[in-house]
Amino acid sequence: MTLLTENIVAQAESTHRLNEEELVTLLQDDSCNDIVFQAADRVRQKYMGNAVHLRGLIEFTNICRQNCCYCGLRRENSKVDRYRLDEDTIVSVAQKAQQYGYKTVVLQGGEDPYYTVERMVYILKRIKALGVAITLSLGERSRDEYRAFKEAGADRFLLRIETTDQALYEKLDPGMSWNNRIRCLKDLKELGFEAGTGCLVGLPGQSIQSLARDILFFKEFNADMIGVGPFIPNADTPLKDAPSANFWLSVKVMALTRLLCGNINIPATTAMETIHPNGRIIALQAGANVVMPNVSDGEYRKKYLLYPGKAMVDMTPVESRDKIVDKIVTIGRTIGTDCGFRPQNRL
Ligand code: 5AD
Ligand code: SF4
């Protein structure tokens, strides 16, 4: 750690502003990791408080019309045992989530055309009647569809940009358009969703500069939530031989996002737990304030494999919640009792 890196971290903590070059300096220097993580932890405490918000994650379909090169659910992967939950099952899982104490349910799935706007509106209205906040994560749709979801009760939407390097994005997500992804994110924001995005760290061909630009994009877009996850190669995808991401680099991208964006929601991601046995707790102590335990049951948990070795697939929904709650309490944090929306003021 040098005086230069210490000064950059201090500046980030007090002004929440850094330029690309300063971000690159911190991303390249492993010796500053601890001071970055500690500063991110203080910024999290200052704007978001001590509580960790739990969101109940329902992986409702692993069918996807897209073909992202990193993802196990890509349409050309014939080794996946595909499933989709019908409308009533989704509502009953959401009801269970509410009974387990979750204040938010997250409906996450591949881009599955079965879930037409009519079906989604029906599902959303019924879940909304349970009195929970609803987050959607089901990919690219038209503005009109997003509007219908919002009017039916969805509060938030997660759509990672994956990488702000347009050429890399379009290479790894064949057939998809980076500009359309940006269009989706803008529509979501304008329609009044809390808009979440995020990136993968350690994609083959991704540079440190590009990661710095991802962080600047999150701030510039004024994202309400940011999910950062390490890339983990999946044997049934074209990227099977690419190396796994560096865990500490992905934690650092997340911590720097906290330093620059201040008062947003940041999950400790399952991918972090998958490549490090204590990944989520490390993330919670380096800027994260949200955890999304899976509320799906056994059979389906094992089938939603974006990447191999996914943490906690063998647990029941109650076990996975209790395990993380125990750990959260042990590090002196509390469990959020409200829906955990983003505080209103932009920094
Ligand atoms: N490793 C890590 N994360 C992945 N995702 C998809 N495939 C992988 C992988 N191999 C992430 C993407 C997507 C999110 C739902 O899962 O970032 O947006
Ligand atoms: Fe489908 Fe999402 Fe996987 Fe891409 S990352 S293949 S859109 S589930």
mmCIF file of C-alpha atoms and ligand atoms in Angstrom:
data_model
loop_
_atom_site.group_PDB
_atom_site.id
_atom_site.type_symbol
_atom_site.label_atom_id
_atom_site.label_comp_id
_atom_site.label_asym_id
_atom_site.label_seq_id
_atom_site.Cartn_x
_atom_site.Cartn_y
_atom_site.Cartn_z
ATOM 1 C CA MET A 1 0.000 0.000 0.000
ATOM 2 C CA THR A 2 1.361 3.396 -0.953
ATOM 3 C CA LEU A 3 0.518 6.905 0.133
ATOM 4 C CA LEU A 4 -1.091 7.348 -3.278
ATOM 5 C CA THR A 5 -3.522 4.459 -2.873
ATOM 6 C CA GLU A 6 -4.324 5.534 0.704
ATOM 7 C CA ASN A 7 -5.157 9.010 -0.535
ATOM 8 C CA ILE A 8 -7.373 7.690 -3.301
ATOM 9 C CA VAL A 9 -9.329 5.536 -0.841
ATOM 10 C CA ALA A 10 -9.736 8.468 1.563
ATOM 11 C CA GLN A 11 -10.997 10.631 -1.282
ATOM 12 C CA ALA A 12 -13.470 7.960 -2.393
ATOM 13 C CA GLU A 13 -14.773 7.617 1.148
ATOM 14 C CA SER A 14 -15.369 11.333 1.617
ATOM 15 C CA THR A 15 -16.474 12.484 -1.870
ATOM 16 C CA HIS A 16 -17.745 9.261 -3.482
ATOM 17 C CA ARG A 17 -15.974 10.301 -6.639
ATOM 18 C CA LEU A 18 -13.029 8.736 -8.438
ATOM 19 C CA ASN A 19 -11.959 8.808 -12.064
ATOM 20 C CA GLU A 20 -11.143 5.824 -14.217
ATOM 21 C CA GLU A 21 -7.415 6.106 -13.638
ATOM 22 C CA GLU A 22 -7.824 6.180 -9.851
ATOM 23 C CA LEU A 23 -10.109 3.151 -9.959
ATOM 24 C CA VAL A 24 -7.586 1.275 -12.093
ATOM 25 C CA THR A 25 -4.831 2.105 -9.598
ATOM 26 C CA LEU A 26 -6.863 0.569 -6.768
ATOM 27 C CA LEU A 27 -7.994 -2.426 -8.807
ATOM 28 C CA GLN A 28 -4.401 -3.236 -9.761
ATOM 29 C CA ASP A 29 -2.930 -2.995 -6.276
ATOM 30 C CA ASP A 30 -3.703 -6.004 -4.071
ATOM 31 C CA SER A 31 -1.965 -4.439 -1.091
ATOM 32 C CA CYS A 32 -4.759 -1.891 -0.695
ATOM 33 C CA ASN A 33 -7.572 -4.480 -0.505
ATOM 34 C CA ASP A 34 -8.056 -4.255 3.245
ATOM 35 C CA ILE A 35 -8.289 -0.485 3.371
ATOM 36 C CA VAL A 36 -10.738 -0.486 0.454
ATOM 37 C CA PHE A 37 -12.900 -3.108 2.182
ATOM 38 C CA GLN A 38 -12.841 -1.260 5.514
ATOM 39 C CA ALA A 39 -13.753 2.053 3.889
ATOM 40 C CA ALA A 40 -16.612 0.383 1.981
ATOM 41 C CA ASP A 41 -17.824 -1.149 5.252
ATOM 42 C CA ARG A 42 -17.927 2.310 6.892
ATOM 43 C CA VAL A 43 -19.770 3.835 3.920
ATOM 44 C CA ARG A 44 -22.307 0.996 4.058
ATOM 45 C CA GLN A 45 -22.811 1.626 7.792
ATOM 46 C CA LYS A 46 -23.164 5.377 7.276
ATOM 47 C CA TYR A 47 -25.850 5.269 4.561
ATOM 48 C CA MET A 48 -27.531 1.884 4.965
ATOM 49 C CA GLY A 49 -27.081 1.134 8.668
ATOM 50 C CA ASN A 50 -26.366 -2.146 10.380
ATOM 51 C CA ALA A 51 -29.256 -4.217 9.012
ATOM 52 C CA VAL A 52 -28.873 -6.906 6.389
ATOM 53 C CA HIS A 53 -31.967 -7.262 4.213
ATOM 54 C CA LEU A 54 -32.994 -10.761 3.209
ATOM 55 C CA ARG A 55 -34.827 -11.314 -0.062
ATOM 56 C CA GLY A 56 -36.450 -14.673 -0.780
ATOM 57 C CA LEU A 57 -35.269 -15.879 -4.174
ATOM 58 C CA ILE A 58 -37.611 -17.973 -6.332
ATOM 59 C CA GLU A 59 -35.917 -19.465 -9.379
ATOM 60 C CA PHE A 60 -39.119 -20.022 -11.301
ATOM 61 C CA THR A 61 -37.838 -21.205 -14.696
ATOM 62 C CA ASN A 62 -34.516 -22.410 -16.037
ATOM 63 C CA ILE A 63 -35.702 -22.208 -19.636
ATOM 64 C CA CYS A 64 -33.977 -19.471 -21.596
ATOM 65 C CA ARG A 65 -34.150 -18.289 -25.206
ATOM 66 C CA GLN A 66 -30.736 -16.632 -24.932
ATOM 67 C CA ASN A 67 -27.379 -18.258 -25.408
ATOM 68 C CA CYS A 68 -24.886 -16.402 -23.180
ATOM 69 C CA CYS A 69 -21.523 -18.138 -23.456
ATOM 70 C CA TYR A 70 -20.867 -18.143 -19.702
ATOM 71 C CA CYS A 71 -24.229 -19.420 -18.512
ATOM 72 C CA GLY A 72 -25.328 -22.981 -17.880
ATOM 73 C CA LEU A 73 -28.934 -22.138 -18.749
ATOM 74 C CA ARG A 74 -28.064 -21.072 -22.313
ATOM 75 C CA ARG A 75 -30.446 -22.556 -24.859
ATOM 76 C CA GLU A 76 -27.817 -24.737 -26.543
ATOM 77 C CA ASN A 77 -26.983 -26.547 -23.329
ATOM 78 C CA SER A 78 -28.859 -29.808 -23.762
ATOM 79 C CA LYS A 79 -27.595 -31.220 -20.463
ATOM 80 C CA VAL A 80 -29.932 -29.131 -18.330
ATOM 81 C CA ASP A 81 -33.088 -30.734 -17.082
ATOM 82 C CA ARG A 82 -35.461 -27.868 -17.858
ATOM 83 C CA TYR A 83 -38.375 -26.859 -15.646
ATOM 84 C CA ARG A 84 -40.852 -24.078 -15.249
ATOM 85 C CA LEU A 85 -43.151 -23.493 -12.296
ATOM 86 C CA ASP A 86 -46.779 -22.872 -13.116
ATOM 87 C CA GLU A 87 -48.579 -19.784 -11.916
ATOM 88 C CA ASP A 88 -50.148 -21.346 -8.823
ATOM 89 C CA THR A 89 -46.867 -22.944 -7.744
ATOM 90 C CA ILE A 90 -45.030 -19.621 -8.002
ATOM 91 C CA VAL A 91 -47.675 -17.924 -5.865
ATOM 92 C CA SER A 92 -47.552 -20.707 -3.279
ATOM 93 C CA VAL A 93 -43.737 -20.533 -3.064
ATOM 94 C CA ALA A 94 -44.057 -16.761 -2.610
ATOM 95 C CA GLN A 95 -46.550 -17.376 0.170
ATOM 96 C CA LYS A 96 -44.078 -19.715 1.861
ATOM 97 C CA ALA A 97 -41.391 -17.053 1.509
ATOM 98 C CA GLN A 98 -43.661 -14.546 3.208
ATOM 99 C CA GLN A 99 -44.337 -17.045 6.012
ATOM 100 C CA TYR A 100 -40.582 -17.600 6.458
ATOM 101 C CA GLY A 101 -40.414 -13.864 7.181
ATOM 102 C CA TYR A 102 -39.169 -12.461 3.887
ATOM 103 C CA LYS A 103 -40.344 -8.921 3.154
ATOM 104 C CA THR A 104 -39.298 -9.164 -0.500
ATOM 105 C CA VAL A 105 -39.586 -11.970 -2.995
ATOM 106 C CA VAL A 106 -37.350 -12.069 -6.043
ATOM 107 C CA LEU A 107 -38.717 -13.852 -9.104
ATOM 108 C CA GLN A 108 -35.689 -14.865 -11.128
ATOM 109 C CA GLY A 109 -35.668 -16.872 -14.326
ATOM 110 C CA GLY A 110 -34.291 -17.301 -17.793
ATOM 111 C CA GLU A 111 -35.895 -15.474 -20.709
ATOM 112 C CA ASP A 112 -38.802 -17.884 -20.959
ATOM 113 C CA PRO A 113 -41.580 -16.913 -23.412
ATOM 114 C CA TYR A 114 -44.142 -18.978 -21.481
ATOM 115 C CA TYR A 115 -44.414 -16.079 -19.028
ATOM 116 C CA THR A 116 -46.440 -13.749 -21.185
ATOM 117 C CA VAL A 117 -47.446 -10.393 -19.872
ATOM 118 C CA GLU A 118 -50.889 -11.788 -18.980
ATOM 119 C CA ARG A 119 -49.426 -14.655 -16.956
ATOM 120 C CA MET A 120 -46.951 -12.372 -15.201
ATOM 121 C CA VAL A 121 -49.616 -9.800 -14.336
ATOM 122 C CA TYR A 122 -51.775 -12.563 -12.852
ATOM 123 C CA ILE A 123 -48.837 -13.845 -10.771
ATOM 124 C CA LEU A 124 -47.722 -10.381 -9.665
ATOM 125 C CA LYS A 125 -51.163 -9.271 -8.506
ATOM 126 C CA ARG A 126 -51.589 -12.372 -6.406
ATOM 127 C CA ILE A 127 -48.134 -12.065 -4.841
ATOM 128 C CA LYS A 128 -48.646 -8.356 -4.204
ATOM 129 C CA ALA A 129 -51.766 -9.229 -2.189
ATOM 130 C CA LEU A 130 -49.450 -11.052 0.259
ATOM 131 C CA GLY A 131 -48.018 -7.674 1.276
ATOM 132 C CA VAL A 132 -44.423 -8.226 0.146
ATOM 133 C CA ALA A 133 -42.166 -6.166 -2.108
ATOM 134 C CA ILE A 134 -41.502 -7.822 -5.467
ATOM 135 C CA THR A 135 -38.274 -7.869 -7.430
ATOM 136 C CA LEU A 136 -38.219 -9.258 -10.960
ATOM 137 C CA SER A 137 -35.208 -10.682 -12.770
ATOM 138 C CA LEU A 138 -36.385 -12.157 -16.049
ATOM 139 C CA GLY A 139 -34.407 -10.398 -18.717
ATOM 140 C CA GLU A 140 -35.155 -8.150 -21.643
ATOM 141 C CA ARG A 141 -38.748 -7.146 -22.421
ATOM 142 C CA SER A 142 -40.481 -4.260 -24.146
ATOM 143 C CA ARG A 143 -41.216 -1.029 -22.327
ATOM 144 C CA ASP A 144 -44.930 -1.832 -22.431
ATOM 145 C CA GLU A 145 -44.350 -5.183 -20.777
ATOM 146 C CA TYR A 146 -42.217 -3.588 -18.071
ATOM 147 C CA ARG A 147 -44.964 -1.013 -17.528
ATOM 148 C CA ALA A 148 -47.565 -3.768 -17.128
ATOM 149 C CA PHE A 149 -45.328 -5.518 -14.561
ATOM 150 C CA LYS A 150 -44.945 -2.285 -12.626
ATOM 151 C CA GLU A 151 -48.663 -1.584 -12.627
ATOM 152 C CA ALA A 152 -49.338 -5.135 -11.437
ATOM 153 C CA GLY A 153 -47.163 -4.574 -8.369
ATOM 154 C CA ALA A 154 -43.512 -5.218 -9.194
ATOM 155 C CA ASP A 155 -41.269 -2.786 -7.298
ATOM 156 C CA ARG A 156 -37.778 -3.591 -8.489
ATOM 157 C CA PHE A 157 -36.057 -5.135 -11.478
ATOM 158 C CA LEU A 158 -32.602 -6.681 -11.784
ATOM 159 C CA LEU A 159 -30.887 -6.708 -15.166
ATOM 160 C CA ARG A 160 -27.137 -6.896 -15.093
ATOM 161 C CA ILE A 161 -25.297 -5.110 -17.876
ATOM 162 C CA GLU A 162 -22.745 -7.947 -17.354
ATOM 163 C CA THR A 163 -19.974 -5.788 -18.854
ATOM 164 C CA THR A 164 -19.895 -2.225 -20.170
ATOM 165 C CA ASP A 165 -17.452 -3.353 -22.868
ATOM 166 C CA GLN A 166 -19.942 -3.475 -25.740
ATOM 167 C CA ALA A 167 -17.751 -5.586 -28.027
ATOM 168 C CA LEU A 168 -17.082 -8.126 -25.278
ATOM 169 C CA TYR A 169 -20.774 -8.197 -24.335
ATOM 170 C CA GLU A 170 -21.880 -8.877 -27.893
ATOM 171 C CA LYS A 171 -19.221 -11.551 -28.301
ATOM 172 C CA LEU A 172 -20.184 -13.402 -25.124
ATOM 173 C CA ASP A 173 -23.948 -12.874 -25.497
ATOM 174 C CA PRO A 174 -24.414 -13.823 -29.154
ATOM 175 C CA GLY A 175 -27.509 -12.386 -30.777
ATOM 176 C CA MET A 176 -28.004 -9.826 -28.014
ATOM 177 C CA SER A 177 -27.567 -6.095 -28.344
ATOM 178 C CA TRP A 178 -25.797 -4.047 -25.700
ATOM 179 C CA ASN A 179 -27.799 -0.984 -26.728
ATOM 180 C CA ASN A 180 -31.037 -2.841 -26.146
ATOM 181 C CA ARG A 181 -29.868 -3.754 -22.670
ATOM 182 C CA ILE A 182 -29.234 -0.082 -21.960
ATOM 183 C CA ARG A 183 -32.669 0.710 -23.393
ATOM 184 C CA CYS A 184 -34.213 -1.802 -20.975
ATOM 185 C CA LEU A 185 -32.385 -0.292 -18.001
ATOM 186 C CA LYS A 186 -33.480 3.237 -18.932
ATOM 187 C CA ASP A 187 -37.081 2.123 -19.417
ATOM 188 C CA LEU A 188 -37.078 0.434 -16.031
ATOM 189 C CA LYS A 189 -35.761 3.526 -14.307
ATOM 190 C CA GLU A 190 -38.208 5.841 -16.093
ATOM 191 C CA LEU A 191 -41.135 3.582 -15.241
ATOM 192 C CA GLY A 192 -40.336 3.972 -11.551
ATOM 193 C CA PHE A 193 -38.779 0.616 -10.768
ATOM 194 C CA GLU A 194 -35.881 0.454 -8.398
ATOM 195 C CA ALA A 195 -33.422 -0.553 -11.083
ATOM 196 C CA GLY A 196 -30.667 -3.003 -10.330
ATOM 197 C CA THR A 197 -27.800 -3.865 -12.591
ATOM 198 C CA GLY A 198 -24.311 -5.250 -12.144
ATOM 199 C CA CYS A 199 -21.469 -7.073 -13.770
ATOM 200 C CA LEU A 200 -19.502 -10.242 -13.971
ATOM 201 C CA VAL A 201 -15.861 -10.022 -12.910
ATOM 202 C CA GLY A 202 -13.171 -12.078 -14.577
ATOM 203 C CA LEU A 203 -14.773 -12.731 -17.955
ATOM 204 C CA PRO A 204 -12.235 -13.894 -20.512
ATOM 205 C CA GLY A 205 -11.046 -10.823 -22.419
ATOM 206 C CA GLN A 206 -12.225 -8.338 -19.767
ATOM 207 C CA SER A 207 -9.680 -5.697 -18.776
ATOM 208 C CA ILE A 208 -9.155 -3.871 -15.483
ATOM 209 C CA GLN A 209 -9.998 -0.610 -17.310
ATOM 210 C CA SER A 210 -13.270 -2.120 -18.341
ATOM 211 C CA LEU A 211 -14.088 -3.041 -14.721
ATOM 212 C CA ALA A 212 -13.315 0.567 -13.711
ATOM 213 C CA ARG A 213 -15.749 1.726 -16.400
ATOM 214 C CA ASP A 214 -18.391 -0.707 -15.093
ATOM 215 C CA ILE A 215 -18.183 0.966 -11.665
ATOM 216 C CA LEU A 216 -18.402 4.447 -13.232
ATOM 217 C CA PHE A 217 -21.415 3.303 -15.249
ATOM 218 C CA PHE A 218 -23.222 2.144 -12.076
ATOM 219 C CA LYS A 219 -22.796 5.594 -10.564
ATOM 220 C CA GLU A 220 -23.647 7.490 -13.725
ATOM 221 C CA PHE A 221 -26.789 5.412 -14.335
ATOM 222 C CA ASN A 222 -27.792 6.004 -10.696
ATOM 223 C CA ALA A 223 -28.537 2.322 -10.176
ATOM 224 C CA ASP A 224 -30.544 1.508 -7.045
ATOM 225 C CA MET A 225 -28.981 -1.938 -6.637
ATOM 226 C CA ILE A 226 -25.762 -3.479 -7.906
ATOM 227 C CA GLY A 227 -24.913 -7.171 -8.019
ATOM 228 C CA VAL A 228 -21.307 -8.094 -8.682
ATOM 229 C CA GLY A 229 -20.370 -11.704 -9.180
ATOM 230 C CA PRO A 230 -17.206 -13.596 -10.059
ATOM 231 C CA PHE A 231 -17.317 -15.509 -13.336
ATOM 232 C CA ILE A 232 -17.258 -19.266 -12.677
ATOM 233 C CA PRO A 233 -16.685 -21.494 -15.731
ATOM 234 C CA ASN A 234 -19.384 -24.034 -16.477
ATOM 235 C CA ALA A 235 -18.288 -27.283 -18.163
ATOM 236 C CA ASP A 236 -21.346 -27.356 -20.396
ATOM 237 C CA THR A 237 -20.665 -23.952 -21.978
ATOM 238 C CA PRO A 238 -18.208 -22.591 -24.565
ATOM 239 C CA LEU A 239 -16.234 -20.926 -21.744
ATOM 240 C CA LYS A 240 -15.551 -24.229 -19.973
ATOM 241 C CA ASP A 241 -11.763 -23.852 -20.210
ATOM 242 C CA ALA A 242 -11.589 -20.233 -19.079
ATOM 243 C CA PRO A 243 -10.167 -19.633 -15.583
ATOM 244 C CA SER A 244 -12.403 -18.769 -12.635
ATOM 245 C CA ALA A 245 -12.441 -15.167 -11.508
ATOM 246 C CA ASN A 246 -10.247 -13.965 -8.688
ATOM 247 C CA PHE A 247 -12.484 -13.818 -5.603
ATOM 248 C CA TRP A 248 -10.723 -10.807 -4.094
ATOM 249 C CA LEU A 249 -10.945 -8.815 -7.303
ATOM 250 C CA SER A 250 -14.704 -9.357 -7.400
ATOM 251 C CA VAL A 251 -15.032 -8.289 -3.757
ATOM 252 C CA LYS A 252 -12.984 -5.201 -4.608
ATOM 253 C CA VAL A 253 -15.203 -4.255 -7.558
ATOM 254 C CA MET A 254 -18.176 -4.553 -5.186
ATOM 255 C CA ALA A 255 -16.447 -2.513 -2.438
ATOM 256 C CA LEU A 256 -15.489 0.245 -4.884
ATOM 257 C CA THR A 257 -19.094 0.320 -6.094
ATOM 258 C CA ARG A 258 -20.153 0.945 -2.481
ATOM 259 C CA LEU A 259 -17.550 3.704 -2.138
ATOM 260 C CA LEU A 260 -18.781 5.506 -5.255
ATOM 261 C CA CYS A 261 -22.528 4.860 -5.088
ATOM 262 C CA GLY A 262 -23.008 5.230 -1.317
ATOM 263 C CA ASN A 263 -26.647 4.568 -0.501
ATOM 264 C CA ILE A 264 -27.629 1.684 -2.779
ATOM 265 C CA ASN A 265 -28.504 -1.942 -2.057
ATOM 266 C CA ILE A 266 -25.673 -4.377 -2.737
ATOM 267 C CA PRO A 267 -26.122 -8.139 -2.354
ATOM 268 C CA ALA A 268 -23.473 -10.538 -1.157
ATOM 269 C CA THR A 269 -23.880 -12.862 -4.133
ATOM 270 C CA THR A 270 -24.226 -16.635 -4.230
ATOM 271 C CA ALA A 271 -21.395 -16.768 -6.778
ATOM 272 C CA MET A 272 -19.079 -15.216 -4.155
ATOM 273 C CA GLU A 273 -20.085 -17.922 -1.661
ATOM 274 C CA THR A 274 -19.476 -20.538 -4.346
ATOM 275 C CA ILE A 275 -15.834 -19.626 -4.959
ATOM 276 C CA HIS A 276 -15.020 -18.853 -1.322
ATOM 277 C CA PRO A 277 -16.545 -20.770 1.636
ATOM 278 C CA ASN A 278 -17.073 -17.551 3.572
ATOM 279 C CA GLY A 279 -17.748 -15.409 0.516
ATOM 280 C CA ARG A 280 -21.014 -13.818 1.577
ATOM 281 C CA ILE A 281 -19.787 -12.800 5.032
ATOM 282 C CA ILE A 282 -16.609 -11.321 3.557
ATOM 283 C CA ALA A 283 -18.804 -9.385 1.095
ATOM 284 C CA LEU A 284 -21.099 -8.196 3.912
ATOM 285 C CA GLN A 285 -18.017 -6.814 5.666
ATOM 286 C CA ALA A 286 -16.792 -5.080 2.517
ATOM 287 C CA GLY A 287 -19.833 -3.067 1.469
ATOM 288 C CA ALA A 288 -22.731 -5.478 0.909
ATOM 289 C CA ASN A 289 -26.028 -5.169 2.844
ATOM 290 C CA VAL A 290 -28.370 -7.697 1.183
ATOM 291 C CA VAL A 291 -28.534 -11.495 0.964
ATOM 292 C CA MET A 292 -30.898 -13.431 -1.281
ATOM 293 C CA PRO A 293 -31.439 -16.941 0.118
ATOM 294 C CA ASN A 294 -33.112 -19.402 -2.198
ATOM 295 C CA VAL A 295 -36.664 -20.362 -1.230
ATOM 296 C CA SER A 296 -37.172 -23.010 -3.925
ATOM 297 C CA ASP A 297 -37.345 -26.646 -2.879
ATOM 298 C CA GLY A 298 -34.808 -29.446 -3.479
ATOM 299 C CA GLU A 299 -35.721 -30.709 -6.889
ATOM 300 C CA TYR A 300 -35.600 -27.296 -8.563
ATOM 301 C CA ARG A 301 -32.661 -25.907 -6.604
ATOM 302 C CA LYS A 302 -30.333 -28.415 -8.224
ATOM 303 C CA LYS A 303 -31.544 -27.618 -11.720
ATOM 304 C CA TYR A 304 -30.925 -23.887 -11.688
ATOM 305 C CA LEU A 305 -27.236 -24.158 -12.366
ATOM 306 C CA LEU A 306 -25.757 -21.080 -13.985
ATOM 307 C CA TYR A 307 -22.348 -22.286 -12.862
ATOM 308 C CA PRO A 308 -21.084 -25.441 -11.115
ATOM 309 C CA GLY A 309 -20.732 -25.987 -7.379
ATOM 310 C CA LYS A 310 -23.429 -23.429 -6.598
ATOM 311 C CA ALA A 311 -23.486 -22.875 -2.855
ATOM 312 C CA MET A 312 -26.360 -24.210 -0.757
ATOM 313 C CA VAL A 313 -28.130 -26.313 -3.387
ATOM 314 C CA ASP A 314 -28.388 -29.201 -0.942
ATOM 315 C CA MET A 315 -30.150 -27.280 1.809
ATOM 316 C CA THR A 316 -33.829 -26.760 2.456
ATOM 317 C CA PRO A 317 -35.159 -23.203 2.229
ATOM 318 C CA VAL A 318 -35.322 -22.972 6.025
ATOM 319 C CA GLU A 319 -31.781 -24.300 6.505
ATOM 320 C CA SER A 320 -30.302 -21.855 4.040
ATOM 321 C CA ARG A 321 -32.073 -18.951 5.733
ATOM 322 C CA ASP A 322 -31.126 -20.033 9.269
ATOM 323 C CA LYS A 323 -27.509 -20.623 8.312
ATOM 324 C CA ILE A 324 -27.016 -17.157 6.921
ATOM 325 C CA VAL A 325 -29.036 -15.505 9.717
ATOM 326 C CA ASP A 326 -26.721 -17.139 12.284
ATOM 327 C CA LYS A 327 -23.646 -15.888 10.496
ATOM 328 C CA ILE A 328 -25.079 -12.375 10.115
ATOM 329 C CA VAL A 329 -25.841 -12.151 13.816
ATOM 330 C CA THR A 330 -22.387 -13.515 14.694
ATOM 331 C CA ILE A 331 -20.683 -10.620 12.895
ATOM 332 C CA GLY A 332 -22.788 -8.146 14.878
ATOM 333 C CA ARG A 333 -25.295 -7.240 12.205
ATOM 334 C CA THR A 334 -29.072 -7.357 12.455
ATOM 335 C CA ILE A 335 -31.769 -8.602 10.085
ATOM 336 C CA GLY A 336 -33.769 -5.881 8.339
ATOM 337 C CA THR A 337 -37.382 -5.652 9.456
ATOM 338 C CA ASP A 338 -38.703 -3.525 6.599
ATOM 339 C CA CYS A 339 -38.688 -3.957 2.819
ATOM 340 C CA GLY A 340 -35.250 -2.368 2.505
ATOM 341 C CA PHE A 341 -35.862 0.086 -0.303
ATOM 342 C CA ARG A 342 -33.087 2.451 -1.296
ATOM 343 C CA PRO A 343 -33.024 5.701 0.704
ATOM 344 C CA GLN A 344 -34.322 8.471 -1.569
ATOM 345 C CA ASN A 345 -31.493 10.963 -1.749
ATOM 346 C CA ARG A 346 -28.943 10.522 -4.490
ATOM 347 C CA LEU A 347 -25.369 11.222 -3.441
HETATM 348 N N1 5AD B 1 -20.587 -17.476 -13.386
HETATM 349 C C1 5AD B 1 -21.052 -16.490 -12.599
HETATM 350 N N2 5AD B 1 -22.205 -15.827 -12.794
HETATM 351 C C2 5AD B 1 -22.946 -16.188 -13.867
HETATM 352 N N3 5AD B 1 -24.103 -15.707 -14.345
HETATM 353 C C3 5AD B 1 -24.446 -16.415 -15.435
HETATM 354 N N4 5AD B 1 -23.499 -17.349 -15.684
HETATM 355 C C4 5AD B 1 -22.544 -17.227 -14.736
HETATM 356 C C5 5AD B 1 -21.314 -17.879 -14.450
HETATM 357 N N5 5AD B 1 -20.848 -18.872 -15.229
HETATM 358 C C6 5AD B 1 -24.794 -14.537 -13.775
HETATM 359 C C7 5AD B 1 -25.042 -13.454 -14.819
HETATM 360 C C8 5AD B 1 -26.547 -13.257 -14.789
HETATM 361 C C9 5AD B 1 -26.881 -13.769 -13.415
HETATM 362 C C10 5AD B 1 -28.308 -14.168 -13.247
HETATM 363 O O1 5AD B 1 -26.031 -14.879 -13.259
HETATM 364 O O2 5AD B 1 -24.401 -12.249 -14.417
HETATM 365 O O3 5AD B 1 -26.946 -11.915 -14.962
HETATM 366 FE FE1 SF4 B 2 -30.346 -16.805 -20.193
HETATM 367 FE FE2 SF4 B 2 -29.614 -15.075 -18.269
HETATM 368 FE FE3 SF4 B 2 -28.252 -17.355 -18.640
HETATM 369 FE FE4 SF4 B 2 -28.072 -15.418 -20.481
HETATM 370 S S1 SF4 B 2 -27.369 -15.281 -18.298
HETATM 371 S S2 SF4 B 2 -28.385 -17.612 -20.898
HETATM 372 S S3 SF4 B 2 -30.148 -14.559 -20.427
HETATM 373 S S4 SF4 B 2 -30.371 -17.183 -17.953
#
